[in-house]
């Protein structure tokens, strides 16, 4: 009995492959249309992926600086204890102590030729401080404000500063990029799903006689539906593979041309193509999309007696 | 094998295809279903393989109540019924072998079993040399025999034939009927819908006659053992 069920599945799978090859023109049109859509999606994901890396780099530059009281002496053991307290604050990834001498040295370096104006100082006016690196999840304006408030309450900290305006602009940019990405992703998924659904519906229509005959001689729902699911999955997977190949070709040929003009946007780091995991995800997305399209297009078939 | 109790069938639009039809067909019987065009013959056959559901009444086929059967149980029922359609319903892009193999594939038969059964059935029907041909390359009579082979290849307990000789010349029609009679002789219950009087005269079996959706005659030919008979012919 189990053997018969397996053989039925094998036959249904074979029928799916047969359907894939039986109407090569329909399959080719469907695959190329889907590949074009997935190419746009892939190009967009590549752009967003590289932009995200750039934004991550910008984000990692966000520093929160906690100053000790001006003129107060902070012995090394006191600095170490305070650093431990700071690391314990939620959202703080790392702490670096900057002594008042080191701060003065930095200022001297920044002033360069004008450093001579510091010579007249009777004492070092710069307070010691702690530079705090913030975890990726704590870089929103609200999270930074919360961290700053927690730190401001620690004994030994006089003032906390971070570039509020810069952080807000950065957060807005990230938010807009994410919403734009989500919107485009959903739009493309709907368009591609509709393409597959339409193609499978065409195939179902072209094979309506076969479906009718199969039903009349005792085929169950899965035996009839499975070939179409498989066909949709094959078309989606092939289209995704084709889109990735085309994208890689365009990437390899076009990158040297565009990398220089886009350096202002992408920064000095070289843009990266999809890794193996992302390629697999995109292919699986194509397969899933093909299956979903087939399922949607067969919903009405299910309702027939 | 088949029992109908006060069956009504009404299509969308209010057309009454069957009205208060009650009858029973025993296992192994050969029954002709006759009547003029539109009398309800095809509708009755469609009820028997659950392509339609009765609007009222109870219908039992092979122990299953078609009036209440769940959609998921219909495929299993149909695997026990061979159906020969007037328009053959063959897959034109498949070979004769592939067409006849469809019910076996659906039943999950092994490749060897499928090959053996398809071959022996087609050979019995005189089509052993046509295995790899496509239906378009066959004559009307040969196409009808392929359709019969597909209906018989699983040795179904019930065979339904809708005007199986409708488009064939008398000699071919006789061949087809002989094949169906042979299946009946091997134990298959057979119901043949026809309005061809020559067939009814030649093959003397129980006769059910429909007129405007009503069963107007249920008769056995003279000389056959009597059952609940409405008339004789």
Coordinates of C-alpha atoms in Angstrom, one line a residue:
Chain A
X1 CA 0.0 0.0 0.0
X2 CA 2.9 2.3 0.9
X3 CA 4.7 1.3 -2.2
X4 CA 1.6 2.2 -4.3
X5 CA 1.5 5.6 -2.7
X6 CA 5.1 6.2 -3.4
X7 CA 4.7 5.1 -7.0
X8 CA 1.8 7.5 -7.4
X9 CA 4.0 10.4 -6.1
X10 CA 6.8 9.3 -8.5
X11 CA 4.3 9.3 -11.4
X12 CA 2.9 12.7 -10.4
X13 CA 6.5 14.0 -10.3
X14 CA 7.2 12.6 -13.7
X15 CA 4.1 14.2 -15.1
X16 CA 5.4 17.6 -13.7
X17 CA 8.6 17.1 -15.5
X18 CA 6.7 16.1 -18.6
X19 CA 4.6 19.3 -18.3
X20 CA 7.8 21.4 -17.9
X21 CA 9.1 20.1 -21.2
X22 CA 5.8 19.6 -23.0
X23 CA 5.2 23.3 -23.6
X24 CA 8.7 24.7 -24.0
X25 CA 7.6 28.1 -25.3
X26 CA 5.2 28.7 -22.4
X27 CA 7.9 27.5 -19.9
X28 CA 10.6 29.7 -21.6
X29 CA 8.3 32.8 -21.5
X30 CA 7.4 32.2 -17.9
X31 CA 11.0 31.5 -16.9
X32 CA 12.4 34.6 -18.7
X33 CA 9.7 36.9 -17.3
X34 CA 10.3 35.6 -13.8
X35 CA 14.1 35.8 -14.3
X36 CA 13.7 39.5 -15.3
X37 CA 11.7 40.2 -12.2
X38 CA 14.1 38.2 -10.0
X39 CA 17.0 40.1 -11.7
X40 CA 15.5 43.4 -10.6
X41 CA 14.9 42.0 -7.1
X42 CA 18.5 40.5 -6.9
X43 CA 20.0 43.8 -8.1
X44 CA 18.0 45.7 -5.5
X45 CA 19.1 43.2 -2.8
X46 CA 22.7 43.6 -3.8
X47 CA 22.4 47.4 -3.6
X48 CA 20.6 47.2 -0.2
X49 CA 23.1 44.6 1.1
X50 CA 26.1 46.8 0.2
X51 CA 24.4 49.9 1.5
X52 CA 23.6 48.1 4.8
X53 CA 27.3 47.3 5.2
X54 CA 28.1 50.9 4.6
X55 CA 25.4 52.0 7.1
X56 CA 26.7 49.4 9.6
X57 CA 30.2 51.0 9.3
X58 CA 28.7 54.4 9.8
X59 CA 26.7 53.1 12.7
X60 CA 29.8 51.6 14.4
X61 CA 31.3 55.1 14.3
X62 CA 28.6 56.3 16.7
X63 CA 30.4 57.0 20.0
X64 CA 29.0 58.0 23.3
X65 CA 31.5 60.0 25.5
X66 CA 31.2 60.1 29.2
X67 CA 33.2 62.8 30.9
X68 CA 34.5 62.8 34.5
X69 CA 34.3 66.0 36.5
X70 CA 36.7 68.7 35.3
X71 CA 39.9 69.0 37.4
X72 CA 39.1 65.8 39.4
X73 CA 42.0 63.3 39.7
X74 CA 41.1 59.8 38.6
X75 CA 43.5 57.2 39.8
X76 CA 44.0 54.1 37.5
X77 CA 42.0 51.8 39.9
X78 CA 39.2 54.3 40.0
X79 CA 39.1 54.5 36.2
X80 CA 39.1 50.7 35.9
X81 CA 36.2 50.5 38.4
X82 CA 34.2 53.1 36.5
X83 CA 34.9 51.3 33.2
X84 CA 33.5 48.1 34.7
X85 CA 30.3 50.0 35.7
X86 CA 30.0 51.4 32.2
X87 CA 30.4 48.1 30.5
X88 CA 27.6 46.8 32.7
X89 CA 25.1 49.3 31.2
X90 CA 22.8 47.7 28.7
X91 CA 23.6 48.6 25.1
X92 CA 27.3 49.4 25.8
X93 CA 29.5 47.1 23.7
X94 CA 33.0 48.4 24.7
X95 CA 34.6 51.1 26.8
X96 CA 37.9 52.9 26.3
X97 CA 39.4 55.2 28.9
X98 CA 40.9 58.5 27.7
X99 CA 43.0 60.2 30.4
X100 CA 43.1 64.0 30.5
X101 CA 46.8 63.8 29.3
X102 CA 45.8 61.7 26.3
X103 CA 42.9 64.1 25.6
X104 CA 45.4 67.0 25.6
X105 CA 47.8 65.1 23.3
X106 CA 44.9 64.5 20.9
X107 CA 44.0 68.2 20.9
X108 CA 47.6 69.1 20.3
X109 CA 47.7 66.7 17.4
X110 CA 44.5 68.1 15.9
X111 CA 45.7 71.7 16.2
X112 CA 48.9 70.9 14.4
X113 CA 50.8 74.1 13.8
X114 CA 48.6 76.0 16.1
X115 CA 49.4 73.8 19.1
X116 CA 51.6 76.5 20.5
X117 CA 48.6 78.2 22.0
X118 CA 48.4 75.4 24.5
X119 CA 51.9 76.2 25.8
X120 CA 50.6 79.0 28.0
X121 CA 48.2 76.8 30.0
X122 CA 49.0 76.5 33.7
X123 CA 47.2 73.2 34.0
X124 CA 45.5 70.7 31.7
X125 CA 41.9 71.9 31.4
X126 CA 40.6 68.7 29.7
X127 CA 38.7 66.1 31.8
X128 CA 39.3 62.4 31.6
X129 CA 36.6 60.6 29.7
X130 CA 35.3 57.2 28.6
X131 CA 34.5 56.5 24.9
X132 CA 31.7 54.0 24.6
X133 CA 31.1 51.8 21.6
X134 CA 27.4 51.0 21.3
X135 CA 25.8 47.7 20.3
X136 CA 24.1 47.6 16.9
X137 CA 20.6 47.5 18.5
X138 CA 21.2 50.5 20.6
X139 CA 22.0 53.1 17.9
X140 CA 18.5 54.6 17.6
X141 CA 18.1 58.1 19.0
X142 CA 15.8 56.8 21.8
X143 CA 18.1 54.0 22.7
X144 CA 21.1 56.3 22.8
X145 CA 19.2 58.8 25.0
X146 CA 18.3 56.0 27.4
X147 CA 21.9 54.8 27.6
X148 CA 23.1 58.4 28.1
X149 CA 20.6 58.8 31.0
X150 CA 21.7 55.6 32.7
X151 CA 25.4 56.5 32.4
X152 CA 24.8 60.1 33.6
X153 CA 23.5 58.7 36.9
X154 CA 26.7 56.8 37.6
X155 CA 28.9 58.3 40.3
X156 CA 32.1 59.8 38.8
X157 CA 30.4 60.8 35.5
X158 CA 29.8 64.6 35.1
X159 CA 28.5 64.8 31.5
X160 CA 27.5 62.5 28.6
X161 CA 27.6 63.6 25.0
X162 CA 26.9 62.1 21.7
X163 CA 26.2 63.6 18.2
X164 CA 22.4 63.8 18.6
X165 CA 21.7 65.5 15.3
X166 CA 24.0 63.2 13.3
X167 CA 22.4 60.1 15.0
X168 CA 18.9 61.3 14.2
X169 CA 19.8 61.8 10.5
X170 CA 21.5 58.4 10.4
X171 CA 18.4 56.7 11.9
X172 CA 16.1 58.4 9.5
X173 CA 18.2 57.3 6.5
X174 CA 18.3 53.7 7.7
X175 CA 14.5 53.7 8.3
X176 CA 13.7 55.2 4.9
X177 CA 16.0 52.6 3.2
X178 CA 14.4 49.7 5.1
X179 CA 10.8 50.8 4.3
X180 CA 11.8 51.4 0.7
X181 CA 13.3 47.9 0.6
X182 CA 10.3 46.3 2.2
X183 CA 7.9 48.1 -0.2
X184 CA 9.9 47.2 -3.3
X185 CA 10.3 43.6 -2.1
X186 CA 6.6 43.1 -1.4
X187 CA 5.8 44.8 -4.8
X188 CA 8.2 42.5 -6.7
X189 CA 7.0 39.4 -4.8
X190 CA 3.4 40.2 -5.7
X191 CA 4.3 40.9 -9.4
X192 CA 6.4 37.7 -9.7
X193 CA 3.7 35.6 -7.9
X194 CA 1.1 36.9 -10.4
X195 CA 3.4 36.0 -13.3
X196 CA 3.8 32.4 -12.1
X197 CA 0.2 32.1 -11.2
X198 CA -0.8 33.3 -14.7
X199 CA 1.6 30.9 -16.4
X200 CA 0.5 27.9 -14.3
X201 CA -3.1 28.9 -15.1
X202 CA -2.3 28.8 -18.8
X203 CA -0.7 25.4 -18.3
X204 CA -3.7 24.2 -16.4
X205 CA -6.0 25.5 -19.1
X206 CA -3.8 23.8 -21.8
X207 CA -4.0 20.5 -19.9
X208 CA -7.6 20.7 -18.8
X209 CA -8.5 17.7 -20.9
X210 CA -5.8 15.7 -19.2
X211 CA -6.9 16.8 -15.7
X212 CA -10.5 16.0 -16.6
X213 CA -9.5 12.5 -17.8
X214 CA -7.3 11.9 -14.8
X215 CA -10.2 12.9 -12.5
X216 CA -12.6 10.6 -14.3
X217 CA -10.4 7.6 -13.9
X218 CA -9.8 8.1 -10.2
X219 CA -7.0 10.6 -9.7
X220 CA -7.0 12.3 -6.3
X221 CA -6.3 15.9 -5.7
X222 CA -2.6 15.5 -4.9
X223 CA -1.9 13.4 -8.0
X224 CA -3.4 16.2 -10.1
X225 CA -1.9 19.2 -8.2
X226 CA 1.6 17.9 -7.5
X227 CA 2.8 18.1 -11.2
X228 CA 1.8 21.7 -11.3
X229 CA 3.5 22.5 -8.0
X230 CA 6.6 20.8 -9.3
X231 CA 6.4 22.7 -12.6
X232 CA 6.0 26.0 -10.8
X233 CA 8.9 25.2 -8.5
X234 CA 11.1 24.2 -11.4
X235 CA 10.2 27.3 -13.3
X236 CA 10.9 29.5 -10.2
X237 CA 14.2 27.8 -9.4
X238 CA 15.4 27.9 -13.0
X239 CA 14.4 31.6 -13.2
X240 CA 16.2 32.4 -10.0
X241 CA 19.3 30.5 -11.2
X242 CA 19.2 32.4 -14.5
X243 CA 18.7 35.7 -12.8
X244 CA 21.7 35.1 -10.5
X245 CA 23.9 34.2 -13.5
X246 CA 22.8 37.3 -15.4
X247 CA 23.3 39.4 -12.4
X248 CA 26.8 38.0 -11.8
X249 CA 27.6 38.7 -15.5
X250 CA 26.4 42.3 -15.2
X251 CA 28.1 42.7 -11.9
X252 CA 31.5 41.4 -13.2
X253 CA 31.3 43.6 -16.3
X254 CA 29.7 46.7 -14.9
X255 CA 31.3 47.0 -11.4
X256 CA 34.7 48.4 -12.6
X257 CA 32.8 51.1 -14.5
X258 CA 30.5 52.2 -11.6
X259 CA 32.6 51.6 -8.6
X260 CA 34.5 54.9 -8.8
X261 CA 31.5 57.2 -9.4
X262 CA 29.6 55.5 -6.5
X263 CA 32.5 55.7 -4.1
X264 CA 30.9 58.6 -2.3
X265 CA 27.9 56.4 -1.6
X266 CA 29.5 53.1 -0.9
X267 CA 32.7 54.3 0.8
X268 CA 36.2 52.9 0.1
X269 CA 35.4 49.3 0.7
X270 CA 34.9 47.1 -2.4
X271 CA 31.2 46.1 -3.0
X272 CA 30.5 42.4 -2.5
X273 CA 28.4 39.9 -4.5
X274 CA 26.0 37.4 -2.9
X275 CA 27.6 34.7 -0.8
X276 CA 26.6 31.0 -1.2
X277 CA 23.9 31.3 1.5
X278 CA 22.3 34.3 -0.2
X279 CA 22.4 32.6 -3.6
X280 CA 20.7 29.5 -2.1
X281 CA 18.1 31.8 -0.4
X282 CA 17.3 33.5 -3.7
X283 CA 16.9 30.2 -5.5
X284 CA 14.7 28.9 -2.7
X285 CA 12.7 32.1 -2.9
X286 CA 12.2 31.5 -6.7
X287 CA 11.2 27.9 -5.9
X288 CA 8.8 29.0 -3.2
X289 CA 7.4 31.7 -5.4
X290 CA 6.8 29.2 -8.2
X291 CA 5.0 26.9 -5.8
X292 CA 2.9 29.7 -4.4
X293 CA 1.9 30.8 -7.8
X294 CA 0.9 27.2 -8.7
X295 CA -1.1 26.9 -5.4
X296 CA -2.9 30.2 -6.1
X297 CA -3.7 29.3 -9.7
X298 CA -5.0 25.8 -8.6
X299 CA -7.3 27.1 -5.9
X300 CA -10.2 27.4 -8.3
X301 CA -9.5 24.0 -9.7
X302 CA -10.0 22.6 -6.3
X303 CA -13.5 24.0 -6.1
X304 CA -14.6 22.1 -9.2
X305 CA -16.6 18.9 -8.6
Chain B
X1 CA -24.0 -3.3 -7.0
X2 CA -26.2 -0.2 -7.8
X3 CA -29.3 1.0 -6.0
X4 CA -31.3 4.2 -6.7
X5 CA -34.1 5.3 -4.5
X6 CA -36.3 8.2 -5.8
X7 CA -33.5 9.9 -7.4
X8 CA -33.9 13.5 -8.6
X9 CA -31.3 15.5 -10.5
X10 CA -31.8 19.1 -11.2
X11 CA -29.2 21.2 -13.0
X12 CA -28.5 24.9 -12.5
X13 CA -31.3 26.8 -14.3
X14 CA -33.9 24.4 -13.1
X15 CA -33.6 21.7 -15.8
X16 CA -34.8 18.4 -14.3
X17 CA -32.6 15.7 -15.8
X18 CA -33.9 12.8 -13.7
X19 CA -37.3 12.5 -11.9
X20 CA -38.1 10.0 -9.2
X21 CA -35.9 7.2 -10.6
X22 CA -35.7 4.0 -8.5
X23 CA -33.9 0.9 -9.7
X24 CA -31.4 -1.7 -8.7
X25 CA -28.6 -3.4 -10.7
X26 CA -27.1 -6.7 -9.3
X27 CA -23.5 -7.6 -9.4
X28 CA -22.5 -9.2 -12.7
X29 CA -25.6 -7.9 -14.6
X30 CA -25.6 -6.5 -18.1
X31 CA -28.0 -3.6 -18.5
X32 CA -28.9 -1.4 -21.4
X33 CA -30.0 2.1 -20.7
X34 CA -32.0 3.5 -23.5
X35 CA -34.1 6.5 -24.4
X36 CA -34.1 9.3 -26.9
X37 CA -31.5 12.2 -26.8
X38 CA -32.0 14.2 -23.6
X39 CA -33.9 11.5 -21.9
X40 CA -31.4 11.4 -19.0
X41 CA -29.1 8.5 -19.9
X42 CA -25.8 10.4 -19.6
X43 CA -27.0 12.2 -16.5
X44 CA -27.8 8.8 -14.9
X45 CA -24.3 7.5 -15.8
X46 CA -22.7 10.7 -14.5
X47 CA -24.5 10.1 -11.2
X48 CA -23.1 6.6 -11.0
X49 CA -19.4 7.8 -11.2
X50 CA -20.1 10.8 -8.9
X51 CA -19.6 13.4 -11.6
X52 CA -23.0 14.7 -10.4
X53 CA -24.7 14.5 -7.0
X54 CA -28.5 13.8 -6.9
X55 CA -30.6 16.7 -5.9
X56 CA -32.8 14.3 -3.9
X57 CA -33.0 10.6 -3.2
X58 CA -30.4 8.0 -2.2
X59 CA -27.9 6.4 -4.6
X60 CA -25.6 3.5 -3.6
X61 CA -22.8 2.4 -5.9
X62 CA -20.5 -0.5 -4.8
X63 CA -21.6 0.0 -1.2
X64 CA -21.0 3.8 -1.2
X65 CA -23.8 6.4 -0.8
X66 CA -23.1 8.9 -3.6
X67 CA -25.6 11.3 -2.1
X68 CA -23.4 11.8 0.9
X69 CA -20.0 10.8 -0.4
X70 CA -17.1 13.1 0.6
X71 CA -15.1 14.7 -2.2
X72 CA -12.0 13.0 -1.0
X73 CA -13.6 9.5 -1.4
X74 CA -14.7 10.0 -5.0
X75 CA -11.3 9.1 -6.5
X76 CA -11.3 5.8 -4.7
X77 CA -14.8 5.0 -6.0
X78 CA -13.8 5.9 -9.6
X79 CA -10.9 3.6 -9.5
X80 CA -13.5 0.8 -9.2
X81 CA -15.4 2.0 -12.2
X82 CA -14.4 1.8 -15.8
X83 CA -16.1 4.5 -17.9
X84 CA -16.2 4.5 -21.7
X85 CA -17.1 7.9 -23.1
X86 CA -18.8 8.6 -26.4
X87 CA -16.1 11.1 -27.3
X88 CA -13.4 8.6 -26.2
X89 CA -11.6 11.2 -24.1
X90 CA -8.1 10.1 -25.1
X91 CA -4.9 12.1 -24.5
X92 CA -3.8 13.0 -28.0
X93 CA -0.2 13.8 -27.1
X94 CA 0.3 10.4 -25.5
X95 CA 0.8 7.0 -27.1
X96 CA -1.8 4.2 -26.9
X97 CA 0.2 2.5 -24.2
X98 CA 0.4 5.7 -22.1
X99 CA -3.3 6.3 -22.5
X100 CA -4.2 2.9 -21.3
X101 CA -1.7 3.0 -18.5
X102 CA -3.2 6.2 -16.9
X103 CA -5.6 4.4 -14.5
X104 CA -2.9 1.9 -13.5
X105 CA -0.5 4.8 -12.8
X106 CA -3.2 6.5 -10.7
X107 CA -3.7 3.3 -8.8
X108 CA 0.0 3.1 -8.1
X109 CA 0.8 -0.1 -10.1
X110 CA 4.4 -1.0 -10.6
X111 CA 6.0 -0.5 -14.0
X112 CA 6.1 -4.2 -14.6
X113 CA 2.5 -4.7 -13.7
X114 CA 1.5 -1.7 -15.8
X115 CA 3.4 -3.0 -18.8
X116 CA 2.0 -6.5 -18.5
X117 CA -1.6 -5.4 -18.0
X118 CA -1.6 -2.8 -20.8
X119 CA -0.1 -5.2 -23.2
X120 CA -2.5 -8.0 -22.4
X121 CA -5.5 -5.8 -22.5
X122 CA -4.5 -4.1 -25.8
X123 CA -3.7 -7.5 -27.3
X124 CA -7.1 -8.9 -26.3
X125 CA -8.7 -5.9 -28.0
X126 CA -6.6 -6.4 -31.2
X127 CA -4.4 -3.4 -30.7
X128 CA -1.1 -5.1 -29.7
X129 CA 0.6 -3.6 -32.8
X130 CA -0.5 -0.1 -31.9
X131 CA 1.2 0.4 -28.6
X132 CA 3.5 3.3 -29.6
X133 CA 1.1 5.0 -31.9
X134 CA -0.7 8.2 -31.0
X135 CA -4.5 8.3 -31.1
X136 CA -4.5 10.6 -34.1
X137 CA -2.9 7.9 -36.2
X138 CA -5.8 5.5 -35.4
X139 CA -9.2 5.0 -36.9
X140 CA -12.4 5.9 -35.0
X141 CA -12.9 2.2 -34.1
X142 CA -9.4 1.8 -32.9
X143 CA -9.6 4.9 -30.8
X144 CA -12.8 3.6 -29.2
X145 CA -11.1 0.3 -28.5
X146 CA -8.2 2.2 -26.8
X147 CA -10.9 4.0 -24.6
X148 CA -12.3 0.6 -23.8
X149 CA -8.9 -0.8 -23.0
X150 CA -8.3 2.1 -20.6
X151 CA -11.7 1.4 -18.9
X152 CA -11.0 -2.4 -18.6
X153 CA -7.3 -2.4 -17.8
X154 CA -7.8 -2.4 -14.0
X155 CA -10.5 -5.1 -14.2
X156 CA -13.1 -2.9 -12.6
X157 CA -16.1 -4.4 -11.0
X158 CA -18.4 -1.9 -12.8
X159 CA -18.2 -0.8 -16.4
X160 CA -20.2 2.2 -17.7
X161 CA -20.4 2.9 -21.4
X162 CA -22.0 6.0 -22.9
X163 CA -23.0 5.4 -26.5
X164 CA -19.9 3.3 -27.1
X165 CA -20.8 2.5 -30.7
X166 CA -22.3 5.9 -31.5
X167 CA -20.0 6.9 -34.3
X168 CA -19.0 3.5 -35.6
X169 CA -20.2 1.4 -38.5
X170 CA -22.3 -1.7 -37.7
X171 CA -19.4 -4.2 -38.0
X172 CA -17.2 -2.2 -35.7
X173 CA -20.1 -1.6 -33.3
X174 CA -20.5 -5.4 -33.1
X175 CA -16.8 -5.8 -32.3
X176 CA -17.0 -3.2 -29.5
X177 CA -20.1 -4.8 -28.0
X178 CA -18.5 -8.2 -28.2
X179 CA -15.6 -6.9 -26.1
X180 CA -18.0 -5.4 -23.6
X181 CA -20.0 -8.6 -23.4
X182 CA -16.7 -10.5 -22.9
X183 CA -15.9 -8.2 -19.9
X184 CA -19.4 -9.0 -18.5
X185 CA -18.8 -12.7 -19.0
X186 CA -15.7 -12.4 -16.8
X187 CA -17.8 -10.9 -14.0
X188 CA -17.9 -7.2 -14.6
X189 CA -21.3 -5.4 -14.0
X190 CA -22.0 -3.5 -17.3
X191 CA -24.3 -0.6 -18.0
X192 CA -24.4 0.5 -21.6
X193 CA -26.3 3.7 -22.6
X194 CA -27.5 3.5 -26.2
X195 CA -30.3 4.6 -28.4
X196 CA -29.3 2.1 -31.2
X197 CA -32.2 -0.3 -31.6
X198 CA -30.1 -2.8 -33.5
X199 CA -27.9 -3.3 -30.5
X200 CA -30.8 -3.9 -28.3
X201 CA -32.2 -6.4 -30.7
X202 CA -28.9 -8.3 -31.1
X203 CA -27.8 -8.3 -27.4
X204 CA -30.7 -9.4 -25.3
X205 CA -30.1 -8.0 -21.9
X206 CA -32.2 -6.2 -19.3
X207 CA -33.4 -2.9 -20.6
X208 CA -34.0 0.3 -18.7
X209 CA -35.7 3.0 -20.7
X210 CA -35.8 6.7 -19.7
X211 CA -38.1 9.4 -21.1
X212 CA -37.9 13.0 -20.0
X213 CA -35.9 11.9 -16.9
X214 CA -38.3 9.2 -15.8
X215 CA -37.8 5.5 -15.8
X216 CA -40.6 4.3 -18.0
X217 CA -39.5 0.7 -18.6
X218 CA -37.5 -1.9 -16.7
X219 CA -37.8 -5.0 -18.8
X220 CA -36.1 -8.4 -19.3
X221 CA -36.1 -10.0 -22.8
X222 CA -38.5 -12.9 -23.2
X223 CA -37.0 -16.2 -22.1
X224 CA -34.8 -14.8 -19.4
X225 CA -35.5 -15.5 -15.7
X226 CA -37.9 -13.0 -14.3
X227 CA -37.0 -10.5 -11.6
X228 CA -38.9 -7.4 -10.6
X229 CA -40.0 -6.6 -14.1
X230 CA -41.9 -3.7 -15.4
X231 CA -42.4 -5.2 -18.8
X232 CA -41.0 -7.6 -21.4
X233 CA -39.8 -7.1 -25.0

